Coordinates of C-alpha atoms (C1' of nucleotides) in Angstrom, one line a residue:
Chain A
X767 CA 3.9 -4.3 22.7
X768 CA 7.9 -4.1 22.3
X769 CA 8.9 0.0 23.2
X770 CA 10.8 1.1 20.2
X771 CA 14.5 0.4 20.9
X772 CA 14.0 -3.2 22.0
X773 CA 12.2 -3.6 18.7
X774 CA 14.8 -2.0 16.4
X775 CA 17.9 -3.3 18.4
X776 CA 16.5 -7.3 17.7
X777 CA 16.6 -6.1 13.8
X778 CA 20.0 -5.1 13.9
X779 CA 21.4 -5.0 11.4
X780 CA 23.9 -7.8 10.8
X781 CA 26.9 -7.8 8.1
X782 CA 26.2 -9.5 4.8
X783 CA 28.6 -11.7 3.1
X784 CA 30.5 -9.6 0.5
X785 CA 28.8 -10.7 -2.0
X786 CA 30.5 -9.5 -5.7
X787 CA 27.3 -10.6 -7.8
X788 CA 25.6 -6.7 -6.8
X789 CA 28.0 -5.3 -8.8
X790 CA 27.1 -4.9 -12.4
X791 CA 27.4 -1.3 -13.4
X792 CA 24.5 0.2 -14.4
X793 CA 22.9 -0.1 -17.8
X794 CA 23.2 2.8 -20.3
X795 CA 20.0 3.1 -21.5
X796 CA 16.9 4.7 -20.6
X797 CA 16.0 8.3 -19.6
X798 CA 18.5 7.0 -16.3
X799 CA 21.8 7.6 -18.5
X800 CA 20.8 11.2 -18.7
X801 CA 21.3 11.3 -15.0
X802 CA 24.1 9.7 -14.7
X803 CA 26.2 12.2 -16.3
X804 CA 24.6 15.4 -14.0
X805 CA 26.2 14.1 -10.6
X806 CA 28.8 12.2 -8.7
X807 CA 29.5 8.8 -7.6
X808 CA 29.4 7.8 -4.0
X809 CA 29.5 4.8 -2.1
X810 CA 28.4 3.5 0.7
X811 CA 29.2 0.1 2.9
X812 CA 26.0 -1.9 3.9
X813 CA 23.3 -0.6 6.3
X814 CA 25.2 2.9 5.8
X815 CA 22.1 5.5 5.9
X816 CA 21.9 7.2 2.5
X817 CA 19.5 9.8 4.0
X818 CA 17.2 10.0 7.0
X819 CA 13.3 10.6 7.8
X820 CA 12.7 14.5 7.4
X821 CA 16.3 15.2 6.3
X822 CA 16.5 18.0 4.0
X823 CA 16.3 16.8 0.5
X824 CA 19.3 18.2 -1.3
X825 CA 19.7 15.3 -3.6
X826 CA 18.2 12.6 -6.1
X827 CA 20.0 9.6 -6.4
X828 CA 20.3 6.5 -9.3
X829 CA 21.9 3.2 -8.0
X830 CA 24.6 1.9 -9.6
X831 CA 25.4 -1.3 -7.8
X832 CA 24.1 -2.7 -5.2
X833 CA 20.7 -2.3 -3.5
X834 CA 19.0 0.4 -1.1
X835 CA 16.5 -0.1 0.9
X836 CA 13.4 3.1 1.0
X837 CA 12.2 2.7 4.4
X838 CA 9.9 4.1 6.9
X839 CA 9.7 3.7 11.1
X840 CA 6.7 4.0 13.2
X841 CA 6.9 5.1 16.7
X842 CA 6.6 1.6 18.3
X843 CA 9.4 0.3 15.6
X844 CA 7.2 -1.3 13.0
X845 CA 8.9 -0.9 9.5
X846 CA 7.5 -0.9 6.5
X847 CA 10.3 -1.4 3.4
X848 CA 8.4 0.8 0.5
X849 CA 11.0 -0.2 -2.0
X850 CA 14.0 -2.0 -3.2
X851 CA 16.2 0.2 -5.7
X852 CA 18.5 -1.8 -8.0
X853 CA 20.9 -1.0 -10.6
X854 CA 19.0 1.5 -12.8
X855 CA 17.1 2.8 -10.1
X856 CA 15.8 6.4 -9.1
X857 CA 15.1 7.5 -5.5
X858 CA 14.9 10.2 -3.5
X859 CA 12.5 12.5 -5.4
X860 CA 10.1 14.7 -3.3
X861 CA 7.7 17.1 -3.7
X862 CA 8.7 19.1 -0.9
X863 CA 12.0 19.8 0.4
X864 CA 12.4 17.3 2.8
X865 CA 12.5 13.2 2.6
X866 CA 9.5 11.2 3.9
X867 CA 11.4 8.0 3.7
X868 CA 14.7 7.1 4.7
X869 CA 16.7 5.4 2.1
X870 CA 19.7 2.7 3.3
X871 CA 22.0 0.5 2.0
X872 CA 21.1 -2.9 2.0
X873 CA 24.6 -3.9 0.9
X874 CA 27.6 -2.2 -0.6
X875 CA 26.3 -0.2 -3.0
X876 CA 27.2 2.8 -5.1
X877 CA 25.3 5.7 -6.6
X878 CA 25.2 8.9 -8.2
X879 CA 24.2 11.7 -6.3
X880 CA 22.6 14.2 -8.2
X881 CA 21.9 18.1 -6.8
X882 CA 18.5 19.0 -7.2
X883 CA 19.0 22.4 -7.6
X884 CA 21.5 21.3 -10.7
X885 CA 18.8 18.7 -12.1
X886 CA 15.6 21.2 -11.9
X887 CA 17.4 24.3 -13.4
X888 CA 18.5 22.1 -16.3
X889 CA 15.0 20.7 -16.6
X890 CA 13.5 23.6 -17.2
X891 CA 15.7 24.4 -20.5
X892 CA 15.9 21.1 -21.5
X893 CA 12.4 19.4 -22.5
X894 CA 14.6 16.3 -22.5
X895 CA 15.3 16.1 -19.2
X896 CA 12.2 17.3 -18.1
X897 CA 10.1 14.8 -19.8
X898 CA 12.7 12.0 -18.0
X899 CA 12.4 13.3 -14.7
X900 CA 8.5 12.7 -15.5
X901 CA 8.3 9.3 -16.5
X902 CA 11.1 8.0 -13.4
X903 CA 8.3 9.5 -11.6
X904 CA 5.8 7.8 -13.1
X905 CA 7.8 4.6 -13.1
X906 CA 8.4 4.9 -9.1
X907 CA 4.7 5.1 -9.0
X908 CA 3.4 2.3 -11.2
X909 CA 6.0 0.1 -8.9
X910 CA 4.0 1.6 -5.9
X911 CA 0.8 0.6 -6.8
X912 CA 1.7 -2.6 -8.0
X913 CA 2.7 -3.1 -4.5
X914 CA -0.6 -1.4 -2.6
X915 CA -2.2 -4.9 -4.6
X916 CA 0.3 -7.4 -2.9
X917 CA -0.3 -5.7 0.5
X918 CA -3.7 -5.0 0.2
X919 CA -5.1 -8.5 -1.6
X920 CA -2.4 -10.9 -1.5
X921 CA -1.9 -13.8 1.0
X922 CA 1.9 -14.7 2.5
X923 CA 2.2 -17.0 -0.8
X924 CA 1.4 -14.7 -3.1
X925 CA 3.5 -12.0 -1.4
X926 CA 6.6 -13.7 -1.9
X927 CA 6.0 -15.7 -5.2
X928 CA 5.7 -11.9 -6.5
X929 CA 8.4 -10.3 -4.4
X930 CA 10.7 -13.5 -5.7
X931 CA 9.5 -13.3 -9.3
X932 CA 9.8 -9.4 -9.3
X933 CA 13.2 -9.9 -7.8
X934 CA 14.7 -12.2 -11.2
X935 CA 13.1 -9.9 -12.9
X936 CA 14.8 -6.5 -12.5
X937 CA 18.2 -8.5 -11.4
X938 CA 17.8 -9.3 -15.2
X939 CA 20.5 -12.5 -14.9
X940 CA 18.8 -14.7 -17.8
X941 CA 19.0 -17.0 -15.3
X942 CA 16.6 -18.7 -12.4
X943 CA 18.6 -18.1 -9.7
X944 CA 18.3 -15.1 -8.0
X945 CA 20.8 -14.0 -5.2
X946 CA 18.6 -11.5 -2.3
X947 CA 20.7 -9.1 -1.1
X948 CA 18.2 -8.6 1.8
X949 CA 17.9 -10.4 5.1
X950 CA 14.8 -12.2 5.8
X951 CA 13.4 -9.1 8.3
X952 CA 14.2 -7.1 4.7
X953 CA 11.5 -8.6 2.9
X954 CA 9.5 -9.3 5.3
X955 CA 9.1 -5.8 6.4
X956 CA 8.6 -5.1 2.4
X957 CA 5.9 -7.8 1.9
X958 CA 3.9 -6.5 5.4
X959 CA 4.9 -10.3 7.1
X960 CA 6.9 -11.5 9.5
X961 CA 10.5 -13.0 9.4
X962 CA 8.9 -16.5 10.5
X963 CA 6.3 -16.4 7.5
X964 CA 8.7 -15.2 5.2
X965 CA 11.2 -18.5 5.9
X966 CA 8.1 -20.9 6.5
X967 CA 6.8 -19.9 2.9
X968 CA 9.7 -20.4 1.3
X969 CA 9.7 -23.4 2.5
X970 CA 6.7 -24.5 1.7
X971 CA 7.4 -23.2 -2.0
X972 CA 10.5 -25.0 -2.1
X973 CA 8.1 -28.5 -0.9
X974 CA 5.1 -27.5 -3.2
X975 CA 8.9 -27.6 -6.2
X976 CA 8.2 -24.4 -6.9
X977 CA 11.4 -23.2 -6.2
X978 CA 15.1 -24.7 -4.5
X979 CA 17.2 -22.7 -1.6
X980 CA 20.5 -23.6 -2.1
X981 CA 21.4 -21.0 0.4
X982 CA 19.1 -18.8 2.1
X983 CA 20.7 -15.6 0.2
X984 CA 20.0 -18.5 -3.4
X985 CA 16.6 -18.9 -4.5
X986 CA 16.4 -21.2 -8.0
X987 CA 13.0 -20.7 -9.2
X988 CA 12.0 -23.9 -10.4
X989 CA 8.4 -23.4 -11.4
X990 CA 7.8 -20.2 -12.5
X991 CA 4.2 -21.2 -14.2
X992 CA 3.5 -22.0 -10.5
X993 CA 5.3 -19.0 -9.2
X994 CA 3.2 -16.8 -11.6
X995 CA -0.3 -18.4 -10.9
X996 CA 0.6 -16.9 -7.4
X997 CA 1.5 -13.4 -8.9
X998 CA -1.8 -13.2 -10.7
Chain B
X1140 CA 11.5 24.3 -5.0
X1141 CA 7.8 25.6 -5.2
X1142 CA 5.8 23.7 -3.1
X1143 CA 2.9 22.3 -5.5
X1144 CA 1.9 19.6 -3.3
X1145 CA 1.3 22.4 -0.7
X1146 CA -1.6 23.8 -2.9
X1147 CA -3.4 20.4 -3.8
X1148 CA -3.8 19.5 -0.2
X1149 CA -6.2 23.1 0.1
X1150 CA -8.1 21.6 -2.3
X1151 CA -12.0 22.7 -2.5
X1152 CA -14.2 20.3 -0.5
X1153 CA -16.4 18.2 -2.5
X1154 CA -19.8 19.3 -4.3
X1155 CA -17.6 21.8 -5.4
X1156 CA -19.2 24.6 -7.3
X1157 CA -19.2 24.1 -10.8
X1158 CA -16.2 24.2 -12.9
X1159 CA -15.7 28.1 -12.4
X1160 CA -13.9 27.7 -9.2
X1161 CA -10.8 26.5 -11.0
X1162 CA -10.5 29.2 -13.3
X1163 CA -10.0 32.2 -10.5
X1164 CA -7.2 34.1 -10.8
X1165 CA -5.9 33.4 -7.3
X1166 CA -5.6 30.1 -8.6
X1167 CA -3.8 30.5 -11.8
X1168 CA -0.3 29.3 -10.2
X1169 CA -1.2 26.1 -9.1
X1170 CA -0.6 22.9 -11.0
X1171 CA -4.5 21.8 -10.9
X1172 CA -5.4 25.4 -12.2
X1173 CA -3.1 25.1 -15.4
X1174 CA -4.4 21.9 -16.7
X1175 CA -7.9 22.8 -15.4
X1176 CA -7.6 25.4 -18.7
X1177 CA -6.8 22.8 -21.6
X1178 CA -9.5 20.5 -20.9
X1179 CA -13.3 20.0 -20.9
X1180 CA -15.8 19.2 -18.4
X1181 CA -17.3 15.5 -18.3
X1182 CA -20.1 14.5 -16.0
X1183 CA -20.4 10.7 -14.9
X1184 CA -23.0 9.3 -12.9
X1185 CA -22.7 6.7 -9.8
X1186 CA -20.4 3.5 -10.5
X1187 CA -19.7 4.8 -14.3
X1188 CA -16.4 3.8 -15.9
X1189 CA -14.4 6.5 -16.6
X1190 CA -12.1 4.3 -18.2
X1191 CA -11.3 0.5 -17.7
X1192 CA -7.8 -1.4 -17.0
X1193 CA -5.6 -1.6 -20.2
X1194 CA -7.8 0.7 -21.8
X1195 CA -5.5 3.1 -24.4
X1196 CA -4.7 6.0 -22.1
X1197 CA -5.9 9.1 -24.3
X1198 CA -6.7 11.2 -21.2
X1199 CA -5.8 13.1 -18.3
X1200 CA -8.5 13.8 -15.6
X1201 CA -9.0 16.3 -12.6
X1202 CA -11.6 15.9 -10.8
X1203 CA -14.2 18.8 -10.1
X1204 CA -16.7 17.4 -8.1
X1205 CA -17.9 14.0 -6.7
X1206 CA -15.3 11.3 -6.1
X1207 CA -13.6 8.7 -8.0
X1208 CA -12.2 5.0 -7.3
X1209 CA -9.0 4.0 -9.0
X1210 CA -8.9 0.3 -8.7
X1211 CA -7.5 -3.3 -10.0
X1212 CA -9.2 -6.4 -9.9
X1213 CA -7.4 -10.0 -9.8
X1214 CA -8.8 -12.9 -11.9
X1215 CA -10.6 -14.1 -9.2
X1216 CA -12.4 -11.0 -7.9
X1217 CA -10.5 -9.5 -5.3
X1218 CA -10.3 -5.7 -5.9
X1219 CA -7.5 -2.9 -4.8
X1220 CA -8.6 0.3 -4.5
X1221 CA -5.6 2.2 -5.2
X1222 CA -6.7 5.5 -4.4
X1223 CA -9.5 7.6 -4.1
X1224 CA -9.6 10.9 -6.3
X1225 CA -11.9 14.3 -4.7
X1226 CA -11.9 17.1 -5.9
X1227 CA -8.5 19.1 -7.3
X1228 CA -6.9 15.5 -7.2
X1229 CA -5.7 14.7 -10.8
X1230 CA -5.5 10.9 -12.3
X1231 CA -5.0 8.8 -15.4
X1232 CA -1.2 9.3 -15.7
X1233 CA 0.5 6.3 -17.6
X1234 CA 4.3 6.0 -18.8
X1235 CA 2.9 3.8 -21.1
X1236 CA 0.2 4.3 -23.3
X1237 CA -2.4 2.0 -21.4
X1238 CA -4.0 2.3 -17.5
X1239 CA -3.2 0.5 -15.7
X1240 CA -5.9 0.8 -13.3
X1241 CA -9.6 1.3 -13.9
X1242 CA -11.7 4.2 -12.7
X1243 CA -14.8 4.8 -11.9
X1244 CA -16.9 7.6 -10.1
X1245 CA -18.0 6.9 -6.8
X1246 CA -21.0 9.5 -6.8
X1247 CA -22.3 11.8 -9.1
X1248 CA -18.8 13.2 -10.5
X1249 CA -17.3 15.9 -13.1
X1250 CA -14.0 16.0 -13.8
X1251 CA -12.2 18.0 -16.7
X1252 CA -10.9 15.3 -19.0
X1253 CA -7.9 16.7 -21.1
X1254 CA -5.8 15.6 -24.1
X1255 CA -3.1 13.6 -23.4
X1256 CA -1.3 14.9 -26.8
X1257 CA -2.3 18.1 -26.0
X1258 CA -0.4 18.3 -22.8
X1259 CA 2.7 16.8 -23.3
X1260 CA 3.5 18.8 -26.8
X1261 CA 2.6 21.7 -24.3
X1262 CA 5.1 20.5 -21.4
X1263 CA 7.5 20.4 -24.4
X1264 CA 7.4 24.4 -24.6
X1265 CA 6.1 25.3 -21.3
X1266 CA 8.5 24.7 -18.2
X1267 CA 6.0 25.5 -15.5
X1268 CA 3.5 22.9 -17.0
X1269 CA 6.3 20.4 -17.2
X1270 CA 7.2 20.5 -13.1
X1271 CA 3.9 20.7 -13.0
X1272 CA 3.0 18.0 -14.2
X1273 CA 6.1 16.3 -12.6
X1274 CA 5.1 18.0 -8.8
X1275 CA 1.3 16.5 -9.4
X1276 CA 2.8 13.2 -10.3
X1277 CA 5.0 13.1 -7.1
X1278 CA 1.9 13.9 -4.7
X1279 CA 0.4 11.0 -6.3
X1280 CA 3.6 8.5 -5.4
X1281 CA 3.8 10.3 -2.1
X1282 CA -0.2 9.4 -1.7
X1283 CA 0.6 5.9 -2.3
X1284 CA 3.8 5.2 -0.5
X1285 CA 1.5 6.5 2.6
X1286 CA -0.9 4.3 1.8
X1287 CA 1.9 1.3 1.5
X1288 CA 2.6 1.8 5.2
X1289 CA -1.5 1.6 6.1
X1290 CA -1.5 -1.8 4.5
X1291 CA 1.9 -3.5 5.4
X1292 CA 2.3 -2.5 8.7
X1293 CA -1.1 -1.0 10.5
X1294 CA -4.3 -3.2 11.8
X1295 CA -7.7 -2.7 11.4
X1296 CA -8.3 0.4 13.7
X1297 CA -5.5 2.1 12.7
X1298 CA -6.2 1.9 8.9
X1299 CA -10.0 3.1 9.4
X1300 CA -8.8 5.8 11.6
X1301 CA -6.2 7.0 9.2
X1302 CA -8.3 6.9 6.5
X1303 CA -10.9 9.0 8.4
X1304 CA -8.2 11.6 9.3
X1305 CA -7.5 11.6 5.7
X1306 CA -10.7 12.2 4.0
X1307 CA -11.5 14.7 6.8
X1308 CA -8.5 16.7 6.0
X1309 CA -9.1 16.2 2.0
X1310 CA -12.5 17.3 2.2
X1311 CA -11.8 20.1 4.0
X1312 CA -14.9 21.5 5.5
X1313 CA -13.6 23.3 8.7
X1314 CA -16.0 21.4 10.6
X1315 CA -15.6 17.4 12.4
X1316 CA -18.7 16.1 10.4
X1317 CA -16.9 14.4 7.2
X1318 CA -19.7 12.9 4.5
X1319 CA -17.9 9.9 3.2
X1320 CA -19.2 9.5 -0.9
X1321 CA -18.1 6.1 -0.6
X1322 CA -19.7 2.5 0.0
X1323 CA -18.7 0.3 3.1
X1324 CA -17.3 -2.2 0.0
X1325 CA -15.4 0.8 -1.2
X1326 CA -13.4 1.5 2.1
X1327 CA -12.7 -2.4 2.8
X1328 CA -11.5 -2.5 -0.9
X1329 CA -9.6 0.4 -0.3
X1330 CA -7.8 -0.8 3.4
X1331 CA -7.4 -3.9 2.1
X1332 CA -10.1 -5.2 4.8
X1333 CA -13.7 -6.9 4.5
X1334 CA -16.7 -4.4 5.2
X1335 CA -17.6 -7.2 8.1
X1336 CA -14.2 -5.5 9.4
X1337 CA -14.9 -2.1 8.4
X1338 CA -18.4 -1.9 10.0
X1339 CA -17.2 -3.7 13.2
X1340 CA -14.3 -1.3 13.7
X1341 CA -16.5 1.8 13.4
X1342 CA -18.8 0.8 15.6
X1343 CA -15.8 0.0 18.2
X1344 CA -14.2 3.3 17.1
X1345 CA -18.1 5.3 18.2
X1346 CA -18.2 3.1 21.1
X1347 CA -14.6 4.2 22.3
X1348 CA -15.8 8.0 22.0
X1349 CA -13.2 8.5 19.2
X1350 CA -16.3 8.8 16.4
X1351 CA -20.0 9.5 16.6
X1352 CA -22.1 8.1 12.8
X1353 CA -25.5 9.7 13.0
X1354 CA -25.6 8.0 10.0
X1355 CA -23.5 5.3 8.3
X1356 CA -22.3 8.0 5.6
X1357 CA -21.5 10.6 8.2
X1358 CA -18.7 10.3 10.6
X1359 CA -18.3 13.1 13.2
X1360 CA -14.5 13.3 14.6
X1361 CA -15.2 13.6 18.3
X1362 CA -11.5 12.6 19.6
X1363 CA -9.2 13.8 17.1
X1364 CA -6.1 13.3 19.5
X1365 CA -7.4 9.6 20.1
X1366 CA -7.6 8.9 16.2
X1367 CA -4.5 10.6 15.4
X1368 CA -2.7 7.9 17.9
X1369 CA -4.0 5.1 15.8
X1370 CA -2.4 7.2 12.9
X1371 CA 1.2 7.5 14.6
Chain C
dC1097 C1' 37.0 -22.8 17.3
dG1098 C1' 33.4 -19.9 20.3
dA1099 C1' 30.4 -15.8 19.9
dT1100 C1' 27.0 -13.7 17.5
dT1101 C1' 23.6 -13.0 14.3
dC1102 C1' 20.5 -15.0 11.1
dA1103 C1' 17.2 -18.5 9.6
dT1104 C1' 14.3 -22.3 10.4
dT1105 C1' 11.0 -24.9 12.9
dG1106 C1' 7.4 -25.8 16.4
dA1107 C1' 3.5 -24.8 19.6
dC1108 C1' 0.1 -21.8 20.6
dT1109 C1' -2.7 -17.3 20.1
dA1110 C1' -5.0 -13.4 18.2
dG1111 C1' -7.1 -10.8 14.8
dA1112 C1' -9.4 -10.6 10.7
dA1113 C1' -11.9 -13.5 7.3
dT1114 C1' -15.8 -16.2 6.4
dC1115 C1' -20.4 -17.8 6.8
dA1116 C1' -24.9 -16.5 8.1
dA1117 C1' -28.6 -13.8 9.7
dA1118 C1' -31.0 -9.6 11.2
dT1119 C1' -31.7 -4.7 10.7
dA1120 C1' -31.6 -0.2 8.5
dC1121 C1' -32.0 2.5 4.4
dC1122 C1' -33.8 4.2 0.0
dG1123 C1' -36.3 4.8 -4.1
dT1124 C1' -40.5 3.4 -6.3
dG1125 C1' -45.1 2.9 -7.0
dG1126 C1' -49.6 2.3 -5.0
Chain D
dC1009 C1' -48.0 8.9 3.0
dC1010 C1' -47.1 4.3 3.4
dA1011 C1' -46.0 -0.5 1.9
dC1012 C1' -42.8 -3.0 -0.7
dG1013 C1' -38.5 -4.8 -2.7
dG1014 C1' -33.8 -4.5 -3.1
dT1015 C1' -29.5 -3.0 -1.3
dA1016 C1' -26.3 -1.6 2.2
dT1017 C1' -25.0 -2.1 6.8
dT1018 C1' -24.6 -4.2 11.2
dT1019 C1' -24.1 -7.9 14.2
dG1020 C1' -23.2 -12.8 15.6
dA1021 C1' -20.7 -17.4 15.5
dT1022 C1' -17.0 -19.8 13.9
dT1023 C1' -12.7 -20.7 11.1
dC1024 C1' -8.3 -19.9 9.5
dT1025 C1' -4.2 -17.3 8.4
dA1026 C1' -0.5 -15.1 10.0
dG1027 C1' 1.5 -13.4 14.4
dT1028 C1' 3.8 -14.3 18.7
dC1029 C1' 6.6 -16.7 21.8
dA1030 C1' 10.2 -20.0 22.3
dA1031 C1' 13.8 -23.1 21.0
dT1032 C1' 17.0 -25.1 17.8
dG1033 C1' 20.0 -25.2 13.8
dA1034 C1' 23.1 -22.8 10.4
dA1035 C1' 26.2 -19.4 8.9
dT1036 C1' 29.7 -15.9 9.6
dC1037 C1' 33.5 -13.4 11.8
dG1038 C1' 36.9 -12.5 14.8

DNA sequence: CGATTCATTGACTAGAATCAAATACCGTGG
DNA sequence: CCACGGTATTTGATTCTAGTCAATGAATCG
């Protein structure tokens, strides 16, 4: 069993290539342009910590550009990745005051940051608001449970043929190349695998044609009738 | 903030006593005990549908007494349990306008089934109602995100003793003896495990010392500290 | 260019799944 | 009350997927 800094020190984390393709401002529809206006923009450089593991929650938080990582650290240094947020994206919500996850850059990334003292008193004059606040909630949830069935059910194919197919989707480029701005220990620590598995899947999807790795930040899904017979 | 989430987890244990419980003054301020009013009561018997996966969502349940399943099957039989619901847990919350998810009651079950309509042209008017809906819906994502970190990142002991933890603490009889309403099947489906695995790892668990099972659908807690480890 | 980190590949192992069988449990009806 | 049939659970033997350990190859940055 690795003790906890040997197994967090061999994930360091290692600087991406800047990569402009993260940076399409966020979209202006959706309950998520009401929030926009009710805070401030911030930004933050890649693996910057957005918030920590039982820090005081103070804020809610809509990505912008970029991506952030929602994490969480056992005591031997297992991690498992709960979420990715992209553009359009709402994190940060708790029911208590304090933040059971921490939430991290995955590259550079910008957000607004929101008070929550600011967003709950205007929520409760503003039905609005209130009902949006609801249905990110029940958004972040559905995305939750969608992915208690890939770790709970799903074998290392399946895992990634959904994680890339969800990936295209939300990136929302018409197009069937995706660009991950995670690492390899990123999505493996979001799918419950290993960094090996991760890499030997892909390339087995990339034999079976399914997809092509130009690069290994450049998936082109090839397939996607194949890559969705996985996701079933 | 209030903390909501602070009064579901002192939830009544399960046979509850019938539905007057939830009307008690005391109890008026907390989320459960609001929507508990605009309902009515439903009984269900073992393994009945409450409702089925992409069925219209027209309700929102809380669940009296019994326990219920909330669970996805794949096309080729393989079954998630998302969650399971005891009593003072609430469930059937959609953004859109179908489950997503089936339920169905584990035991003998009565839950208070309440207008979807009803509710939200409420929340419209009422503030409290609308956070609390909003706080009951973040202690369900909270639920889950917990559970993401069972099944990415724990093995087999460590899911069945985190689960046991869990429904001890839920049900909430002072005592170490926790009656589990559910099948073998059900707690695979729900660890994301085969009851082959379940069964074995209880019977390692008694012989450690950690558990005792007079019978297979009582567990007593005999080593708290040891099963807490295995929850880290 | 090196130095460093990241990703891929290979060989082997371990833990849970699968296949198969025995045992315990429960409600029913004699 | 007991025998019976069906179901749930436990236990055993074996297989197989993903994990671990180890090395190599690729990419990036100073």
């Amino acid at each position: 069993m690795p003790t906890p800094a040997a197994a967090i020190a061999t994930r360091a984390y290692a600087p991406l290539p800047p990569s402009g393709k993260w940076k399409d401002d966020a979209d202006t529809h959706r309950p998520v342009s009401i929030l926009s206006a009710l805070g401030a923009v911030v930004g933050y450089d890649r693996n910057a910590e957005i918030y920590g593991e039982d820090a005081s929650a103070e804020h809610v938080f809509v990505v912008l550009s970029g991506a952030v990582r929602i994490c969480k650290l056992m005591g031997d240094g297992r991690r498992q990745i709960e979420a990715f947020c992209l553009p359009g994206d709402v994190f940060g919500w708790e029911a208590s005051g304090r933040h059971r996850f921490s939430a991290e850059s995955v590259c550079d990334t910008k957000v607004v940051r929101i008070k929550r003292s600011i967003l709950f008193a205007r929520a409760s004059d503003d039905a609005e608001l209130a009902h949006a606040l609801w249905s990110l909630t029940v958004a972040e949830l559905h995305r939750a449970q969608n992915h208690l069935l890939v770790l709970g059910r799903k074998n290392a194919q399946e895992r990634v043929a959904t994680f890339l197919v969800d990936i295209a989707a939300r990136s929302g480029t018409g197009t069937d190349e995706v660009l991950l701005p995670m690492s390899r220990q990123d999505i493996a620590d979001y799918l419950g695998l290993t960094i090996e598995t991760v890499s030997r899947t892909l390339t087995h999807l990339e034999e079976r044609g399914a997809i092509a790795l130009p690069s290994s930040r450049r998936v082109v899904l090839r397939d996607r009738h194949a890559l969705r017979q996985l996701n079933s």
